[in-house]
Amino acid sequence: MEFVFPVLLIGIALISVITLAKALRIVPQQRQDVVERLGRYKRTLNPGLNLLVPFIDSVRTKVDMREQVVSFPPQPVITSDNLVVSIDTVLYFKVVDSVRATYEISNFLQAIEQLTVTTLRNVIGSLDLERALTSREEINRHLSGVLDETTGRWGIKVTRVEIKAIEPPPSIRDSMEKQMRAERDRRAAILNAEGHKQSQILTAEGEKQAAVLRADGDRQARILQAEGQAKAIRTVFDAIHTANPSQKVLAYQYLQALPQIANGTANKVWIVPAELTKALEGMGGALGGLSQMVGDAPSPKASDDASAVEREAAEAAQAAAAAAQEIHNEVRVAEAQATGGKAPQGLPAPEPVSPTSLLNDPADQRERG
């Protein structure tokens, strides 16, 4: 009897603790608990502290109200061009009504997976492989619309559907890689050809501009050279007219140039006119009568210079006479070779001119006598 009372108190306390535990329910944030009373839906517990009727109310399901991400395994899908591709999808959804998600369907996650697979097969079946690979946004949008419409009555909102990968068969992948490689090679060849073309165009333009600049520089150089030559000739001409040289100086210059003309290495055959001796005689007379010309008489101070000029003129006349005689002999030999040893029928050969005849002209002697 002494032990019965303490055991009873302990039992009452234990029952009280269990009853209190059954009556109090703490629901965390972003979760809702569906409560049933005697097997029938009673209410939904919101986040926080909630009271239940012990042993009568019970929690049926605990629904997570946060957005959830589910990755479905790859599914084989046949395209419109009869190619089997493996598609891997990712689904984003959230429960908006915990009661309907609990009582409208037994397993909403499995239902969403199967609905996604069937909808994906319908969408991909109407597309070929190339379009399926390049139309992911269109496929995602179509899947999201169909899933959202179907799962709405389940109290579930599908926020987004993404296709992670579309894997074609290995043979198709090899063909696609070869096609891509060929396309890249074609683009590289086109870019290379365009670069080569542009390089040639730039090179041609550079050569054109260089040729134009060289031609312009050559033209300007020739113009400057011609202007320089013209200025030099004008200067020499003005100097000659300013100096007003006499006939004696001109004859002396001619006699100095005549031996150089005769000694040329390229002068093989000379055609000497018959009037050459007369011309030489006339120049000799001109040299002999230089002292008698008006305005050319040497001054007493220049007597020594005049004698030196006369000696140089005599030497030049001797050299000119020797050159003329040598030319005359060469002409005779050439005529003999041309006529076969016969004397040519023409004008008589002029008599040889001596240096003294060039200096002592008969006309000058007659004028002195």
PDB file of C-alpha atoms in Angstrom, residues 148-345:
ATOM      1  CA  ASP A 148       2.625  24.800 -64.419  1.00  0.00           C
ATOM      2  CA  GLU A 149      -0.826  24.241 -65.912  1.00  0.00           C
ATOM      3  CA  THR A 150      -0.959  20.597 -64.799  1.00  0.00           C
ATOM      4  CA  THR A 151       0.559  20.948 -61.337  1.00  0.00           C
ATOM      5  CA  GLY A 152      -1.538  23.979 -60.460  1.00  0.00           C
ATOM      6  CA  ARG A 153      -4.431  21.827 -59.291  1.00  0.00           C
ATOM      7  CA  TRP A 154      -1.997  19.939 -57.043  1.00  0.00           C
ATOM      8  CA  GLY A 155      -1.064  23.103 -55.181  1.00  0.00           C
ATOM      9  CA  ILE A 156       2.402  23.185 -56.746  1.00  0.00           C
ATOM     10  CA  LYS A 157       3.979  26.011 -58.692  1.00  0.00           C
ATOM     11  CA  VAL A 158       6.686  25.091 -61.258  1.00  0.00           C
ATOM     12  CA  THR A 159       8.921  28.148 -61.406  1.00  0.00           C
ATOM     13  CA  ARG A 160      11.531  27.013 -63.888  1.00  0.00           C
ATOM     14  CA  VAL A 161      12.592  24.052 -66.010  1.00  0.00           C
ATOM     15  CA  GLU A 162      16.147  23.791 -67.314  1.00  0.00           C
ATOM     16  CA  ILE A 163      17.747  21.293 -69.677  1.00  0.00           C
ATOM     17  CA  LYS A 164      21.229  20.552 -68.399  1.00  0.00           C
ATOM     18  CA  ALA A 165      22.489  18.518 -71.328  1.00  0.00           C
ATOM     19  CA  ILE A 166      21.401  16.984 -74.603  1.00  0.00           C
ATOM     20  CA  GLU A 167      23.690  14.104 -75.468  1.00  0.00           C
ATOM     21  CA  PRO A 168      23.446  12.733 -79.027  1.00  0.00           C
ATOM     22  CA  PRO A 169      24.832   9.296 -79.927  1.00  0.00           C
ATOM     23  CA  PRO A 170      28.643   8.936 -80.217  1.00  0.00           C
ATOM     24  CA  SER A 171      28.546   8.582 -84.009  1.00  0.00           C
ATOM     25  CA  ILE A 172      26.494  11.762 -84.295  1.00  0.00           C
ATOM     26  CA  ARG A 173      28.901  13.554 -81.982  1.00  0.00           C
ATOM     27  CA  ASP A 174      31.827  12.532 -84.194  1.00  0.00           C
ATOM     28  CA  SER A 175      30.008  13.771 -87.275  1.00  0.00           C
ATOM     29  CA  MET A 176      29.151  17.030 -85.538  1.00  0.00           C
ATOM     30  CA  GLU A 177      32.768  17.505 -84.471  1.00  0.00           C
ATOM     31  CA  LYS A 178      33.961  16.889 -88.032  1.00  0.00           C
ATOM     32  CA  GLN A 179      31.374  19.332 -89.347  1.00  0.00           C
ATOM     33  CA  MET A 180      32.377  21.917 -86.775  1.00  0.00           C
ATOM     34  CA  ARG A 181      36.056  21.378 -87.569  1.00  0.00           C
ATOM     35  CA  ALA A 182      35.375  21.764 -91.300  1.00  0.00           C
ATOM     36  CA  GLU A 183      33.370  24.920 -90.656  1.00  0.00           C
ATOM     37  CA  ARG A 184      36.173  26.382 -88.559  1.00  0.00           C
ATOM     38  CA  ASP A 185      38.731  25.441 -91.217  1.00  0.00           C
ATOM     39  CA  ARG A 186      36.559  27.152 -93.818  1.00  0.00           C
ATOM     40  CA  ARG A 187      36.303  30.295 -91.708  1.00  0.00           C
ATOM     41  CA  ALA A 188      40.042  30.224 -91.083  1.00  0.00           C
ATOM     42  CA  ALA A 189      40.707  29.854 -94.823  1.00  0.00           C
ATOM     43  CA  ILE A 190      38.336  32.736 -95.583  1.00  0.00           C
ATOM     44  CA  LEU A 191      39.976  34.948 -92.968  1.00  0.00           C
ATOM     45  CA  ASN A 192      43.421  33.993 -94.274  1.00  0.00           C
ATOM     46  CA  ALA A 193      42.388  34.777 -97.849  1.00  0.00           C
ATOM     47  CA  GLU A 194      40.872  38.090 -96.807  1.00  0.00           C
ATOM     48  CA  GLY A 195      44.031  38.944 -94.882  1.00  0.00           C
ATOM     49  CA  HIS A 196      46.204  38.015 -97.885  1.00  0.00           C
ATOM     50  CA  LYS A 197      43.969  40.070-100.154  1.00  0.00           C
ATOM     51  CA  GLN A 198      44.116  43.060 -97.841  1.00  0.00           C
ATOM     52  CA  SER A 199      47.880  42.663 -97.582  1.00  0.00           C
ATOM     53  CA  GLN A 200      48.267  42.626-101.357  1.00  0.00           C
ATOM     54  CA  ILE A 201      45.991  45.639-101.698  1.00  0.00           C
ATOM     55  CA  LEU A 202      47.973  47.568 -99.112  1.00  0.00           C
ATOM     56  CA  THR A 203      51.250  46.486-100.747  1.00  0.00           C
ATOM     57  CA  ALA A 204      50.009  47.574-104.178  1.00  0.00           C
ATOM     58  CA  GLU A 205      48.831  50.898-102.788  1.00  0.00           C
ATOM     59  CA  GLY A 206      52.184  51.382-101.085  1.00  0.00           C
ATOM     60  CA  GLU A 207      54.080  50.573-104.292  1.00  0.00           C
ATOM     61  CA  LYS A 208      51.790  52.895-106.216  1.00  0.00           C
ATOM     62  CA  GLN A 209      52.385  55.740-103.800  1.00  0.00           C
ATOM     63  CA  ALA A 210      56.124  55.008-103.798  1.00  0.00           C
ATOM     64  CA  ALA A 211      56.210  55.032-107.622  1.00  0.00           C
ATOM     65  CA  VAL A 212      54.258  58.284-107.687  1.00  0.00           C
ATOM     66  CA  LEU A 213      56.595  59.838-105.151  1.00  0.00           C
ATOM     67  CA  ARG A 214      59.676  58.587-107.036  1.00  0.00           C
ATOM     68  CA  ALA A 215      58.302  59.923-110.321  1.00  0.00           C
ATOM     69  CA  ASP A 216      57.509  63.243-108.675  1.00  0.00           C
ATOM     70  CA  GLY A 217      60.994  63.386-107.156  1.00  0.00           C
ATOM     71  CA  ASP A 218      62.586  62.486-110.510  1.00  0.00           C
ATOM     72  CA  ARG A 219      60.496  65.154-112.236  1.00  0.00           C
ATOM     73  CA  GLN A 220      61.465  67.783-109.694  1.00  0.00           C
ATOM     74  CA  ALA A 221      65.133  66.714-109.928  1.00  0.00           C
ATOM     75  CA  ARG A 222      65.067  67.000-113.724  1.00  0.00           C
ATOM     76  CA  ILE A 223      63.350  70.355-113.498  1.00  0.00           C
ATOM     77  CA  LEU A 224      65.947  71.603-111.040  1.00  0.00           C
ATOM     78  CA  GLN A 225      68.768  70.147-113.169  1.00  0.00           C
ATOM     79  CA  ALA A 226      67.367  71.780-116.312  1.00  0.00           C
ATOM     80  CA  GLU A 227      66.960  75.050-114.471  1.00  0.00           C
ATOM     81  CA  GLY A 228      70.572  74.755-113.265  1.00  0.00           C
ATOM     82  CA  GLN A 229      71.833  74.009-116.775  1.00  0.00           C
ATOM     83  CA  ALA A 230      69.788  76.857-118.188  1.00  0.00           C
ATOM     84  CA  LYS A 231      71.155  79.192-115.522  1.00  0.00           C
ATOM     85  CA  ALA A 232      74.712  77.996-116.258  1.00  0.00           C
ATOM     86  CA  ILE A 233      74.281  78.528-120.002  1.00  0.00           C
ATOM     87  CA  ARG A 234      72.724  81.924-119.380  1.00  0.00           C
ATOM     88  CA  THR A 235      75.630  82.846-117.103  1.00  0.00           C
ATOM     89  CA  VAL A 236      78.222  81.722-119.691  1.00  0.00           C
ATOM     90  CA  PHE A 237      76.341  83.513-122.457  1.00  0.00           C
ATOM     91  CA  ASP A 238      76.129  86.706-120.411  1.00  0.00           C
ATOM     92  CA  ALA A 239      79.811  86.396-119.506  1.00  0.00           C
ATOM     93  CA  ILE A 240      80.808  86.000-123.183  1.00  0.00           C
ATOM     94  CA  HIS A 241      78.753  88.985-124.260  1.00  0.00           C
ATOM     95  CA  THR A 242      80.036  91.013-121.373  1.00  0.00           C
ATOM     96  CA  ALA A 243      83.683  90.123-122.153  1.00  0.00           C
ATOM     97  CA  ASN A 244      83.190  90.769-125.935  1.00  0.00           C
ATOM     98  CA  PRO A 245      86.071  88.472-127.080  1.00  0.00           C
ATOM     99  CA  SER A 246      87.981  89.329-130.247  1.00  0.00           C
ATOM    100  CA  GLN A 247      88.470  87.167-133.309  1.00  0.00           C
ATOM    101  CA  LYS A 248      92.011  86.365-132.223  1.00  0.00           C
ATOM    102  CA  VAL A 249      90.809  84.634-129.064  1.00  0.00           C
ATOM    103  CA  LEU A 250      88.165  82.640-130.943  1.00  0.00           C
ATOM    104  CA  ALA A 251      90.679  81.504-133.575  1.00  0.00           C
ATOM    105  CA  TYR A 252      93.131  80.528-130.849  1.00  0.00           C
ATOM    106  CA  GLN A 253      90.475  78.457-129.071  1.00  0.00           C
ATOM    107  CA  TYR A 254      89.570  76.711-132.318  1.00  0.00           C
ATOM    108  CA  LEU A 255      93.207  75.834-133.017  1.00  0.00           C
ATOM    109  CA  GLN A 256      93.524  74.371-129.516  1.00  0.00           C
ATOM    110  CA  ALA A 257      90.429  72.190-129.988  1.00  0.00           C
ATOM    111  CA  LEU A 258      91.330  70.905-133.462  1.00  0.00           C
ATOM    112  CA  PRO A 259      94.165  68.473-132.387  1.00  0.00           C
ATOM    113  CA  GLN A 260      91.902  67.015-129.711  1.00  0.00           C
ATOM    114  CA  ILE A 261      89.222  66.308-132.308  1.00  0.00           C
ATOM    115  CA  ALA A 262      91.779  64.651-134.592  1.00  0.00           C
ATOM    116  CA  ASN A 263      93.247  62.475-131.786  1.00  0.00           C
ATOM    117  CA  GLY A 264      89.946  60.808-130.880  1.00  0.00           C
ATOM    118  CA  THR A 265      90.182  56.988-130.606  1.00  0.00           C
ATOM    119  CA  ALA A 266      86.813  56.528-132.307  1.00  0.00           C
ATOM    120  CA  ASN A 267      87.731  58.617-135.348  1.00  0.00           C
ATOM    121  CA  LYS A 268      88.671  55.943-137.846  1.00  0.00           C
ATOM    122  CA  VAL A 269      87.565  57.575-141.113  1.00  0.00           C
ATOM    123  CA  TRP A 270      87.461  61.352-141.694  1.00  0.00           C
ATOM    124  CA  ILE A 271      85.745  63.035-144.591  1.00  0.00           C
ATOM    125  CA  VAL A 272      87.706  66.228-145.089  1.00  0.00           C
ATOM    126  CA  PRO A 273      86.215  68.867-147.385  1.00  0.00           C
ATOM    127  CA  ALA A 274      88.384  70.466-150.019  1.00  0.00           C
ATOM    128  CA  GLU A 275      87.809  73.871-148.512  1.00  0.00           C
ATOM    129  CA  LEU A 276      89.644  72.884-145.306  1.00  0.00           C
ATOM    130  CA  THR A 277      92.997  74.196-146.534  1.00  0.00           C
ATOM    131  CA  LYS A 278      91.409  77.437-147.584  1.00  0.00           C
ATOM    132  CA  ALA A 279      89.809  77.715-144.172  1.00  0.00           C
ATOM    133  CA  LEU A 280      93.169  77.107-142.521  1.00  0.00           C
ATOM    134  CA  GLU A 281      94.800  79.668-144.809  1.00  0.00           C
ATOM    135  CA  GLY A 282      92.073  82.137-143.900  1.00  0.00           C
ATOM    136  CA  MET A 283      92.640  81.535-140.183  1.00  0.00           C
ATOM    137  CA  GLY A 284      96.396  81.914-140.716  1.00  0.00           C
ATOM    138  CA  GLY A 285      95.769  85.213-142.441  1.00  0.00           C
ATOM    139  CA  ALA A 286      93.514  86.201-139.589  1.00  0.00           C
ATOM    140  CA  LEU A 287      96.224  85.351-137.107  1.00  0.00           C
ATOM    141  CA  GLY A 288      98.823  87.220-139.174  1.00  0.00           C
ATOM    142  CA  GLY A 289      96.696  90.329-139.412  1.00  0.00           C
ATOM    143  CA  LEU A 290      95.500  90.374-135.819  1.00  0.00           C
ATOM    144  CA  SER A 291      97.960  93.044-134.957  1.00  0.00           C
ATOM    145  CA  GLN A 292      96.608  95.293-137.734  1.00  0.00           C
ATOM    146  CA  MET A 293      92.989  95.107-136.572  1.00  0.00           C
ATOM    147  CA  VAL A 294      91.486  98.226-135.161  1.00  0.00           C
ATOM    148  CA  GLY A 295      91.148  98.093-131.414  1.00  0.00           C
ATOM    149  CA  ASP A 296      93.302  94.907-131.065  1.00  0.00           C
ATOM    150  CA  ALA A 297      96.777  96.514-131.114  1.00  0.00           C
ATOM    151  CA  PRO A 298      98.736  95.332-128.086  1.00  0.00           C
ATOM    152  CA  SER A 299      99.734  97.876-125.560  1.00  0.00           C
ATOM    153  CA  PRO A 300     103.370  98.383-124.583  1.00  0.00           C
ATOM    154  CA  LYS A 301     102.712  96.748-121.206  1.00  0.00           C
ATOM    155  CA  ALA A 302     101.277  93.598-122.889  1.00  0.00           C
ATOM    156  CA  SER A 303     104.014  93.147-125.518  1.00  0.00           C
ATOM    157  CA  ASP A 304     105.506  90.188-123.699  1.00  0.00           C
ATOM    158  CA  ASP A 305     102.079  88.557-123.382  1.00  0.00           C
ATOM    159  CA  ALA A 306     101.380  89.120-127.060  1.00  0.00           C
ATOM    160  CA  SER A 307     104.636  87.459-128.089  1.00  0.00           C
ATOM    161  CA  ALA A 308     103.804  84.488-125.878  1.00  0.00           C
ATOM    162  CA  VAL A 309     100.352  84.246-127.452  1.00  0.00           C
ATOM    163  CA  GLU A 310     101.902  84.372-130.944  1.00  0.00           C
ATOM    164  CA  ARG A 311     104.277  81.574-130.054  1.00  0.00           C
ATOM    165  CA  GLU A 312     101.433  79.454-128.697  1.00  0.00           C
ATOM    166  CA  ALA A 313      99.379  80.250-131.793  1.00  0.00           C
ATOM    167  CA  ALA A 314     102.296  79.182-134.025  1.00  0.00           C
ATOM    168  CA  GLU A 315     102.631  75.922-132.143  1.00  0.00           C
ATOM    169  CA  ALA A 316      98.879  75.334-132.340  1.00  0.00           C
ATOM    170  CA  ALA A 317      98.941  76.079-136.063  1.00  0.00           C
ATOM    171  CA  GLN A 318     101.771  73.579-136.591  1.00  0.00           C
ATOM    172  CA  ALA A 319      99.849  70.930-134.626  1.00  0.00           C
ATOM    173  CA  ALA A 320      96.665  71.649-136.613  1.00  0.00           C
ATOM    174  CA  ALA A 321      98.573  71.440-139.920  1.00  0.00           C
ATOM    175  CA  ALA A 322     100.123  68.113-138.906  1.00  0.00           C
ATOM    176  CA  ALA A 323      96.715  66.782-137.897  1.00  0.00           C
ATOM    177  CA  ALA A 324      95.180  67.944-141.177  1.00  0.00           C
ATOM    178  CA  GLN A 325      98.003  66.319-143.164  1.00  0.00           C
ATOM    179  CA  GLU A 326      97.524  63.060-141.256  1.00  0.00           C
ATOM    180  CA  ILE A 327      93.792  63.166-141.884  1.00  0.00           C
ATOM    181  CA  HIS A 328      94.450  63.859-145.565  1.00  0.00           C
ATOM    182  CA  ASN A 329      96.729  60.843-145.806  1.00  0.00           C
ATOM    183  CA  GLU A 330      94.165  58.614-144.085  1.00  0.00           C
ATOM    184  CA  VAL A 331      91.498  59.803-146.492  1.00  0.00           C
ATOM    185  CA  ARG A 332      93.709  59.023-149.493  1.00  0.00           C
ATOM    186  CA  VAL A 333      94.395  55.550-148.194  1.00  0.00           C
ATOM    187  CA  ALA A 334      90.692  54.934-147.565  1.00  0.00           C
ATOM    188  CA  GLU A 335      89.841  56.125-151.101  1.00  0.00           C
ATOM    189  CA  ALA A 336      92.496  53.878-152.580  1.00  0.00           C
ATOM    190  CA  GLN A 337      91.106  50.860-150.685  1.00  0.00           C
ATOM    191  CA  ALA A 338      87.581  51.725-151.745  1.00  0.00           C
ATOM    192  CA  THR A 339      88.460  52.115-155.485  1.00  0.00           C
ATOM    193  CA  GLY A 340      90.825  49.146-155.680  1.00  0.00           C
ATOM    194  CA  GLY A 341      93.995  51.146-156.255  1.00  0.00           C
ATOM    195  CA  LYS A 342      92.501  53.460-158.913  1.00  0.00           C
ATOM    196  CA  ALA A 343      92.523  57.174-158.517  1.00  0.00           C
ATOM    197  CA  PRO A 344      89.050  58.549-157.751  1.00  0.00           C
ATOM    198  CA  GLN A 345      87.364  60.753-160.281  1.00  0.00           C
TER     199      GLN A 345
END
